[in-house]
């Protein structure tokens, strides 16, 4: 029986991505996420659990995908996360945004920026 061949990501991980875990990890999980999306918010603790459980055997990539048609604060939240990322604090902001997902108006985002 022939072993299944690994597949390549349609959009390879690159220097613009937000990545946790080593490039040598056997598994890469890519989330196209929206900080205001309820399903993404429900996935957040599961992703944290997977990262803790698998450690360096897993790589997690978060890519912005704000659904602006249905989530009025998603784009501004994504911009706040990117601004934090420019200061090497993307993951701190990522966590704050998902932990306070129901409070993503501009005033709240400014407060999170001070915390990140």
mmCIF file of N, CA and C in Angstrom:
data_model
loop_
_atom_site.group_PDB
_atom_site.id
_atom_site.type_symbol
_atom_site.label_atom_id
_atom_site.label_comp_id
_atom_site.label_asym_id
_atom_site.label_seq_id
_atom_site.Cartn_x
_atom_site.Cartn_y
_atom_site.Cartn_z
ATOM 1 N N UNK A 1 0.833 -1.173 0.000
ATOM 2 C CA UNK A 1 0.000 0.000 0.000
ATOM 3 C C UNK A 1 0.886 1.248 0.000
ATOM 4 N N UNK A 2 0.558 2.184 -0.860
ATOM 5 C CA UNK A 2 1.351 3.402 -0.987
ATOM 6 C C UNK A 2 0.926 4.422 0.068
ATOM 7 N N UNK A 3 1.925 5.101 0.650
ATOM 8 C CA UNK A 3 1.637 6.131 1.648
ATOM 9 C C UNK A 3 1.057 7.358 0.968
ATOM 10 N N UNK A 4 0.092 8.010 1.601
ATOM 11 C CA UNK A 4 -0.441 9.245 1.016
ATOM 12 C C UNK A 4 0.638 10.322 0.991
ATOM 13 N N UNK A 5 0.636 11.083 -0.069
ATOM 14 C CA UNK A 5 1.609 12.160 -0.218
ATOM 15 C C UNK A 5 1.102 13.415 0.487
ATOM 16 N N UNK A 6 2.015 14.127 1.163
ATOM 17 C CA UNK A 6 1.577 15.382 1.773
ATOM 18 C C UNK A 6 1.168 16.367 0.689
ATOM 19 N N UNK A 7 0.233 17.225 1.014
ATOM 20 C CA UNK A 7 -0.202 18.207 0.029
ATOM 21 C C UNK A 7 0.369 19.570 0.393
ATOM 22 N N UNK A 8 0.462 20.411 -0.600
ATOM 23 C CA UNK A 8 0.960 21.767 -0.388
ATOM 24 C C UNK A 8 -0.224 22.709 -0.205
ATOM 25 N N UNK A 9 -0.044 23.710 0.626
ATOM 26 C CA UNK A 9 -1.090 24.716 0.801
ATOM 27 C C UNK A 9 -1.266 25.494 -0.485
ATOM 28 N N UNK A 10 -2.497 25.814 -0.823
ATOM 29 C CA UNK A 10 -2.765 26.609 -2.028
ATOM 30 C C UNK A 10 -2.082 27.963 -1.931
ATOM 31 N N UNK A 11 -2.073 28.539 -0.741
ATOM 32 C CA UNK A 11 -1.342 29.781 -0.483
ATOM 33 C C UNK A 11 -0.305 29.438 0.583
ATOM 34 N N UNK A 12 0.955 29.239 0.174
ATOM 35 C CA UNK A 12 1.980 28.823 1.131
ATOM 36 C C UNK A 12 2.153 29.836 2.267
ATOM 37 N N UNK A 13 2.571 29.334 3.412
ATOM 38 C CA UNK A 13 2.875 30.200 4.544
ATOM 39 C C UNK A 13 4.072 31.061 4.159
ATOM 40 N N UNK A 14 3.967 32.361 4.443
ATOM 41 C CA UNK A 14 5.075 33.260 4.098
ATOM 42 C C UNK A 14 5.310 34.263 5.214
ATOM 43 N N UNK A 15 6.230 35.189 4.987
ATOM 44 C CA UNK A 15 6.654 36.134 6.019
ATOM 45 C C UNK A 15 5.550 37.105 6.451
ATOM 46 N N UNK A 16 4.484 37.230 5.683
ATOM 47 C CA UNK A 16 3.402 38.142 6.064
ATOM 48 C C UNK A 16 2.375 37.472 6.975
ATOM 49 N N UNK A 17 2.460 36.172 7.134
ATOM 50 C CA UNK A 17 1.510 35.436 7.969
ATOM 51 C C UNK A 17 1.855 35.563 9.451
ATOM 52 N N UNK A 18 0.851 35.366 10.280
ATOM 53 C CA UNK A 18 1.029 35.308 11.733
ATOM 54 C C UNK A 18 1.070 33.827 12.090
ATOM 55 N N UNK A 19 2.205 33.387 12.619
ATOM 56 C CA UNK A 19 2.462 31.960 12.788
ATOM 57 C C UNK A 19 2.892 31.651 14.219
ATOM 58 N N UNK A 20 2.316 30.594 14.765
ATOM 59 C CA UNK A 20 2.778 30.007 16.017
ATOM 60 C C UNK A 20 3.247 28.598 15.698
ATOM 61 N N UNK A 21 4.415 28.233 16.208
ATOM 62 C CA UNK A 21 4.934 26.895 15.970
ATOM 63 C C UNK A 21 5.992 26.893 14.886
ATOM 64 N N UNK A 22 6.789 25.837 14.868
ATOM 65 C CA UNK A 22 7.918 25.775 13.942
ATOM 66 C C UNK A 22 7.522 25.395 12.512
ATOM 67 N N UNK A 23 8.308 25.863 11.573
ATOM 68 C CA UNK A 23 8.095 25.521 10.162
ATOM 69 C C UNK A 23 8.273 24.026 9.928
ATOM 70 N N UNK A 24 8.970 23.357 10.824
ATOM 71 C CA UNK A 24 9.229 21.920 10.683
ATOM 72 C C UNK A 24 8.099 21.048 11.237
ATOM 73 N N UNK A 25 7.066 21.660 11.782
ATOM 74 C CA UNK A 25 5.949 20.885 12.342
ATOM 75 C C UNK A 25 5.321 20.009 11.265
ATOM 76 N N UNK A 26 4.897 18.825 11.656
ATOM 77 C CA UNK A 26 4.295 17.897 10.691
ATOM 78 C C UNK A 26 2.901 18.333 10.260
ATOM 79 N N UNK A 27 2.227 19.129 11.090
ATOM 80 C CA UNK A 27 0.870 19.578 10.791
ATOM 81 C C UNK A 27 0.823 21.099 10.825
ATOM 82 N N UNK A 28 0.218 21.677 9.793
ATOM 83 C CA UNK A 28 -0.032 23.116 9.759
ATOM 84 C C UNK A 28 -1.535 23.335 9.666
ATOM 85 N N UNK A 29 -2.064 24.114 10.594
ATOM 86 C CA UNK A 29 -3.477 24.491 10.590
ATOM 87 C C UNK A 29 -3.544 25.962 10.215
ATOM 88 N N UNK A 30 -4.317 26.277 9.180
ATOM 89 C CA UNK A 30 -4.485 27.661 8.744
ATOM 90 C C UNK A 30 -5.930 28.064 9.006
ATOM 91 N N UNK A 31 -6.094 29.124 9.781
ATOM 92 C CA UNK A 31 -7.432 29.662 10.031
ATOM 93 C C UNK A 31 -7.580 30.974 9.278
ATOM 94 N N UNK A 32 -8.619 31.046 8.477
ATOM 95 C CA UNK A 32 -9.023 32.312 7.873
ATOM 96 C C UNK A 32 -10.086 32.852 8.817
ATOM 97 N N UNK A 33 -9.696 33.819 9.649
ATOM 98 C CA UNK A 33 -10.552 34.203 10.747
ATOM 99 C C UNK A 33 -11.075 35.622 10.712
ATOM 100 N N UNK A 34 -12.147 35.787 11.450
ATOM 101 C CA UNK A 34 -12.851 37.055 11.620
ATOM 102 C C UNK A 34 -13.075 37.192 13.124
ATOM 103 N N UNK A 35 -12.536 38.243 13.717
ATOM 104 C CA UNK A 35 -12.613 38.398 15.169
ATOM 105 C C UNK A 35 -14.040 38.569 15.687
ATOM 106 N N UNK A 36 -14.971 38.926 14.826
ATOM 107 C CA UNK A 36 -16.362 39.102 15.244
ATOM 108 C C UNK A 36 -17.231 37.874 14.941
ATOM 109 N N UNK A 37 -16.692 36.909 14.246
ATOM 110 C CA UNK A 37 -17.436 35.718 13.843
ATOM 111 C C UNK A 37 -17.657 34.790 15.043
ATOM 112 N N UNK A 38 -18.905 34.451 15.351
ATOM 113 C CA UNK A 38 -19.171 33.557 16.478
ATOM 114 C C UNK A 38 -18.496 32.187 16.332
ATOM 115 N N UNK A 39 -18.454 31.651 15.136
ATOM 116 C CA UNK A 39 -17.815 30.339 14.932
ATOM 117 C C UNK A 39 -16.312 30.420 15.184
ATOM 118 N N UNK A 40 -15.683 31.494 14.744
ATOM 119 C CA UNK A 40 -14.251 31.683 15.009
ATOM 120 C C UNK A 40 -14.017 31.823 16.511
ATOM 121 N N UNK A 41 -14.922 32.526 17.176
ATOM 122 C CA UNK A 41 -14.818 32.672 18.623
ATOM 123 C C UNK A 41 -14.947 31.342 19.338
ATOM 124 N N UNK A 42 -15.807 30.464 18.836
ATOM 125 C CA UNK A 42 -15.954 29.138 19.430
ATOM 126 C C UNK A 42 -14.734 28.272 19.154
ATOM 127 N N UNK A 43 -14.074 28.489 18.023
ATOM 128 C CA UNK A 43 -12.882 27.712 17.682
ATOM 129 C C UNK A 43 -11.667 28.143 18.501
ATOM 130 N N UNK A 44 -11.658 29.387 18.953
ATOM 131 C CA UNK A 44 -10.492 29.941 19.655
ATOM 132 C C UNK A 44 -10.005 29.062 20.808
ATOM 133 N N UNK A 45 -10.850 28.662 21.776
ATOM 134 C CA UNK A 45 -10.328 27.818 22.853
ATOM 135 C C UNK A 45 -9.858 26.448 22.368
ATOM 136 N N UNK A 46 -10.482 25.923 21.331
ATOM 137 C CA UNK A 46 -10.047 24.627 20.791
ATOM 138 C C UNK A 46 -8.656 24.742 20.184
ATOM 139 N N UNK A 47 -8.402 25.830 19.481
ATOM 140 C CA UNK A 47 -7.074 26.046 18.892
ATOM 141 C C UNK A 47 -6.034 26.171 19.999
ATOM 142 N N UNK A 48 -6.353 26.921 21.051
ATOM 143 C CA UNK A 48 -5.422 27.058 22.184
ATOM 144 C C UNK A 48 -5.112 25.684 22.780
ATOM 145 N N UNK A 49 -6.147 24.852 22.923
ATOM 146 C CA UNK A 49 -5.966 23.516 23.475
ATOM 147 C C UNK A 49 -5.073 22.663 22.563
ATOM 148 N N UNK A 50 -5.319 22.724 21.258
ATOM 149 C CA UNK A 50 -4.496 21.962 20.312
ATOM 150 C C UNK A 50 -3.039 22.393 20.373
ATOM 151 N N UNK A 51 -2.808 23.703 20.419
ATOM 152 C CA UNK A 51 -1.436 24.203 20.489
ATOM 153 C C UNK A 51 -0.740 23.720 21.757
ATOM 154 N N UNK A 52 -1.455 23.733 22.854
ATOM 155 C CA UNK A 52 -0.875 23.270 24.116
ATOM 156 C C UNK A 52 -0.585 21.770 24.053
ATOM 157 N N UNK A 53 -1.524 21.015 23.515
ATOM 158 C CA UNK A 53 -1.381 19.556 23.466
ATOM 159 C C UNK A 53 -0.276 19.109 22.504
ATOM 160 N N UNK A 54 -0.232 19.704 21.315
ATOM 161 C CA UNK A 54 0.707 19.240 20.296
ATOM 162 C C UNK A 54 2.041 19.973 20.303
ATOM 163 N N UNK A 55 2.123 21.119 20.944
ATOM 164 C CA UNK A 55 3.395 21.832 21.062
ATOM 165 C C UNK A 55 4.069 22.051 19.718
ATOM 166 N N UNK A 56 5.335 21.697 19.633
ATOM 167 C CA UNK A 56 6.127 21.918 18.418
ATOM 168 C C UNK A 56 5.775 20.981 17.273
ATOM 169 N N UNK A 57 4.847 20.064 17.488
ATOM 170 C CA UNK A 57 4.435 19.178 16.396
ATOM 171 C C UNK A 57 3.368 19.822 15.517
ATOM 172 N N UNK A 58 2.930 21.032 15.900
ATOM 173 C CA UNK A 58 1.869 21.716 15.165
ATOM 174 C C UNK A 58 2.259 23.167 14.913
ATOM 175 N N UNK A 59 1.875 23.645 13.747
ATOM 176 C CA UNK A 59 2.055 25.058 13.405
ATOM 177 C C UNK A 59 0.672 25.625 13.118
ATOM 178 N N UNK A 60 0.392 26.803 13.686
ATOM 179 C CA UNK A 60 -0.897 27.463 13.503
ATOM 180 C C UNK A 60 -0.680 28.796 12.805
ATOM 181 N N UNK A 61 -1.459 29.017 11.755
ATOM 182 C CA UNK A 61 -1.369 30.248 10.967
ATOM 183 C C UNK A 61 -2.728 30.932 11.010
ATOM 184 N N UNK A 62 -2.725 32.222 11.336
ATOM 185 C CA UNK A 62 -3.963 32.998 11.330
ATOM 186 C C UNK A 62 -3.889 34.003 10.200
ATOM 187 N N UNK A 63 -4.893 33.964 9.340
ATOM 188 C CA UNK A 63 -5.010 34.922 8.233
ATOM 189 C C UNK A 63 -6.324 35.685 8.387
ATOM 190 N N UNK A 64 -6.232 36.988 8.213
ATOM 191 C CA UNK A 64 -7.409 37.844 8.359
ATOM 192 C C UNK A 64 -8.424 37.558 7.251
ATOM 193 N N UNK A 65 -9.684 37.424 7.644
ATOM 194 C CA UNK A 65 -10.777 37.256 6.695
ATOM 195 C C UNK A 65 -12.040 37.887 7.281
ATOM 196 N N UNK A 66 -12.010 39.217 7.477
ATOM 197 C CA UNK A 66 -13.175 39.868 8.077
ATOM 198 C C UNK A 66 -14.381 39.851 7.144
ATOM 199 N N UNK A 67 -15.485 39.372 7.652
ATOM 200 C CA UNK A 67 -16.732 39.310 6.878
ATOM 201 C C UNK A 67 -17.502 40.608 7.113
ATOM 202 N N UNK A 68 -17.076 41.649 6.415
ATOM 203 C CA UNK A 68 -17.592 42.995 6.672
ATOM 204 C C UNK A 68 -19.079 43.142 6.362
ATOM 205 N N UNK A 69 -19.616 42.299 5.511
ATOM 206 C CA UNK A 69 -21.039 42.387 5.171
ATOM 207 C C UNK A 69 -21.937 42.025 6.351
ATOM 208 N N UNK A 70 -21.452 41.182 7.234
ATOM 209 C CA UNK A 70 -22.275 40.719 8.356
ATOM 210 C C UNK A 70 -21.706 41.080 9.731
ATOM 211 N N UNK A 71 -20.455 41.493 9.780
ATOM 212 C CA UNK A 71 -19.812 41.827 11.055
ATOM 213 C C UNK A 71 -19.256 43.249 10.972
ATOM 214 N N UNK A 72 -19.986 44.222 11.492
ATOM 215 C CA UNK A 72 -19.618 45.626 11.311
ATOM 216 C C UNK A 72 -18.304 46.051 11.962
ATOM 217 N N UNK A 73 -17.816 45.293 12.945
ATOM 218 C CA UNK A 73 -16.582 45.678 13.634
ATOM 219 C C UNK A 73 -15.388 44.811 13.231
ATOM 220 N N UNK A 74 -15.601 43.861 12.347
ATOM 221 C CA UNK A 74 -14.557 42.891 12.005
ATOM 222 C C UNK A 74 -13.347 43.533 11.338
ATOM 223 N N UNK A 75 -13.582 44.453 10.427
ATOM 224 C CA UNK A 75 -12.453 45.054 9.714
ATOM 225 C C UNK A 75 -11.597 45.902 10.646
ATOM 226 N N UNK A 76 -12.215 46.693 11.494
ATOM 227 C CA UNK A 76 -11.457 47.516 12.431
ATOM 228 C C UNK A 76 -10.698 46.636 13.425
ATOM 229 N N UNK A 77 -11.306 45.539 13.849
ATOM 230 C CA UNK A 77 -10.623 44.602 14.743
ATOM 231 C C UNK A 77 -9.414 43.983 14.045
ATOM 232 N N UNK A 78 -9.564 43.616 12.776
ATOM 233 C CA UNK A 78 -8.441 43.065 12.004
ATOM 234 C C UNK A 78 -7.329 44.101 11.876
ATOM 235 N N UNK A 79 -7.700 45.350 11.632
ATOM 236 C CA UNK A 79 -6.700 46.419 11.530
ATOM 237 C C UNK A 79 -5.981 46.619 12.861
ATOM 238 N N UNK A 80 -6.713 46.524 13.963
ATOM 239 C CA UNK A 80 -6.091 46.648 15.284
ATOM 240 C C UNK A 80 -5.090 45.518 15.519
ATOM 241 N N UNK A 81 -5.453 44.308 15.107
ATOM 242 C CA UNK A 81 -4.542 43.171 15.261
ATOM 243 C C UNK A 81 -3.291 43.359 14.411
ATOM 244 N N UNK A 82 -3.461 43.862 13.200
ATOM 245 C CA UNK A 82 -2.308 44.099 12.328
ATOM 246 C C UNK A 82 -1.416 45.202 12.893
ATOM 247 N N UNK A 83 -2.020 46.244 13.460
ATOM 248 C CA UNK A 83 -1.232 47.318 14.076
ATOM 249 C C UNK A 83 -0.435 46.769 15.261
ATOM 250 N N UNK A 84 -1.061 45.906 16.042
ATOM 251 C CA UNK A 84 -0.343 45.265 17.144
ATOM 252 C C UNK A 84 0.776 44.384 16.598
ATOM 253 N N UNK A 85 0.497 43.695 15.491
ATOM 254 C CA UNK A 85 1.518 42.851 14.869
ATOM 255 C C UNK A 85 2.730 43.644 14.423
ATOM 256 N N UNK A 86 2.519 44.867 13.967
ATOM 257 C CA UNK A 86 3.643 45.721 13.562
ATOM 258 C C UNK A 86 4.538 46.041 14.754
ATOM 259 N N UNK A 87 4.004 45.865 15.956
ATOM 260 C CA UNK A 87 4.773 46.077 17.186
ATOM 261 C C UNK A 87 5.123 44.740 17.851
ATOM 262 N N UNK A 88 5.046 43.670 17.078
ATOM 263 C CA UNK A 88 5.359 42.307 17.539
ATOM 264 C C UNK A 88 4.439 41.858 18.672
ATOM 265 N N UNK A 89 3.164 42.294 18.624
ATOM 266 C CA UNK A 89 2.201 41.918 19.658
ATOM 267 C C UNK A 89 0.907 41.378 19.048
ATOM 268 N N UNK A 90 1.029 40.786 17.868
ATOM 269 C CA UNK A 90 -0.172 40.278 17.206
ATOM 270 C C UNK A 90 -0.915 39.275 18.074
ATOM 271 N N UNK A 91 -0.196 38.295 18.621
ATOM 272 C CA UNK A 91 -0.875 37.212 19.331
ATOM 273 C C UNK A 91 -1.522 37.689 20.622
ATOM 274 N N UNK A 92 -0.913 38.677 21.285
ATOM 275 C CA UNK A 92 -1.553 39.246 22.467
ATOM 276 C C UNK A 92 -2.888 39.893 22.077
ATOM 277 N N UNK A 93 -2.878 40.662 20.970
ATOM 278 C CA UNK A 93 -4.107 41.314 20.519
ATOM 279 C C UNK A 93 -5.115 40.279 20.022
ATOM 280 N N UNK A 94 -4.638 39.294 19.286
ATOM 281 C CA UNK A 94 -5.491 38.195 18.809
ATOM 282 C C UNK A 94 -6.284 37.606 19.977
ATOM 283 N N UNK A 95 -5.591 37.289 21.054
ATOM 284 C CA UNK A 95 -6.245 36.682 22.209
ATOM 285 C C UNK A 95 -7.238 37.644 22.856
ATOM 286 N N UNK A 96 -6.842 38.903 23.023
ATOM 287 C CA UNK A 96 -7.751 39.889 23.617
ATOM 288 C C UNK A 96 -9.026 40.046 22.791
ATOM 289 N N UNK A 97 -8.874 40.089 21.480
ATOM 290 C CA UNK A 97 -10.038 40.279 20.616
ATOM 291 C C UNK A 97 -11.009 39.106 20.710
ATOM 292 N N UNK A 98 -10.485 37.891 20.726
ATOM 293 C CA UNK A 98 -11.387 36.742 20.855
ATOM 294 C C UNK A 98 -11.963 36.624 22.268
ATOM 295 N N UNK A 99 -11.197 37.009 23.274
ATOM 296 C CA UNK A 99 -11.689 36.929 24.645
ATOM 297 C C UNK A 99 -12.745 37.993 24.946
ATOM 298 N N UNK A 100 -12.768 39.059 24.140
ATOM 299 C CA UNK A 100 -13.737 40.148 24.317
ATOM 300 C C UNK A 100 -14.503 40.371 23.016
ATOM 301 N N UNK A 101 -14.876 39.297 22.391
ATOM 302 C CA UNK A 101 -15.459 39.332 21.048
ATOM 303 C C UNK A 101 -16.733 40.167 20.941
ATOM 304 N N UNK A 102 -17.464 40.317 21.997
ATOM 305 C CA UNK A 102 -18.706 41.093 21.953
ATOM 306 C C UNK A 102 -18.469 42.592 22.139
ATOM 307 N N UNK A 103 -17.204 42.970 22.329
ATOM 308 C CA UNK A 103 -16.862 44.376 22.580
ATOM 309 C C UNK A 103 -15.740 44.799 21.639
ATOM 310 N N UNK A 104 -16.087 45.039 20.385
ATOM 311 C CA UNK A 104 -15.079 45.357 19.366
ATOM 312 C C UNK A 104 -15.248 46.754 18.770
ATOM 313 N N UNK A 105 -15.939 47.630 19.456
ATOM 314 C CA UNK A 105 -16.050 49.006 18.966
ATOM 315 C C UNK A 105 -14.707 49.712 19.156
ATOM 316 N N UNK A 106 -14.533 50.837 18.476
ATOM 317 C CA UNK A 106 -13.248 51.542 18.453
ATOM 318 C C UNK A 106 -12.717 51.854 19.852
ATOM 319 N N UNK A 107 -13.571 52.312 20.756
ATOM 320 C CA UNK A 107 -13.111 52.651 22.108
ATOM 321 C C UNK A 107 -12.533 51.427 22.818
ATOM 322 N N UNK A 108 -13.183 50.282 22.656
ATOM 323 C CA UNK A 108 -12.679 49.044 23.262
ATOM 324 C C UNK A 108 -11.359 48.637 22.635
ATOM 325 N N UNK A 109 -11.254 48.773 21.317
ATOM 326 C CA UNK A 109 -10.015 48.400 20.632
ATOM 327 C C UNK A 109 -8.845 49.245 21.129
ATOM 328 N N UNK A 110 -9.088 50.524 21.394
ATOM 329 C CA UNK A 110 -8.019 51.383 21.931
ATOM 330 C C UNK A 110 -7.560 50.865 23.296
ATOM 331 N N UNK A 111 -8.497 50.432 24.117
ATOM 332 C CA UNK A 111 -8.144 49.876 25.427
ATOM 333 C C UNK A 111 -7.332 48.590 25.281
ATOM 334 N N UNK A 112 -7.723 47.747 24.355
ATOM 335 C CA UNK A 112 -6.985 46.498 24.133
ATOM 336 C C UNK A 112 -5.571 46.789 23.649
ATOM 337 N N UNK A 113 -5.428 47.832 22.845
ATOM 338 C CA UNK A 113 -4.096 48.198 22.348
ATOM 339 C C UNK A 113 -3.178 48.568 23.509
ATOM 340 N N UNK A 114 -3.720 49.205 24.525
ATOM 341 C CA UNK A 114 -2.918 49.550 25.700
ATOM 342 C C UNK A 114 -2.542 48.309 26.502
ATOM 343 N N UNK A 115 -3.385 47.287 26.459
ATOM 344 C CA UNK A 115 -3.134 46.053 27.210
ATOM 345 C C UNK A 115 -2.182 45.100 26.496
ATOM 346 N N UNK A 116 -2.206 45.107 25.186
ATOM 347 C CA UNK A 116 -1.433 44.119 24.398
ATOM 348 C C UNK A 116 0.065 44.346 24.510
#
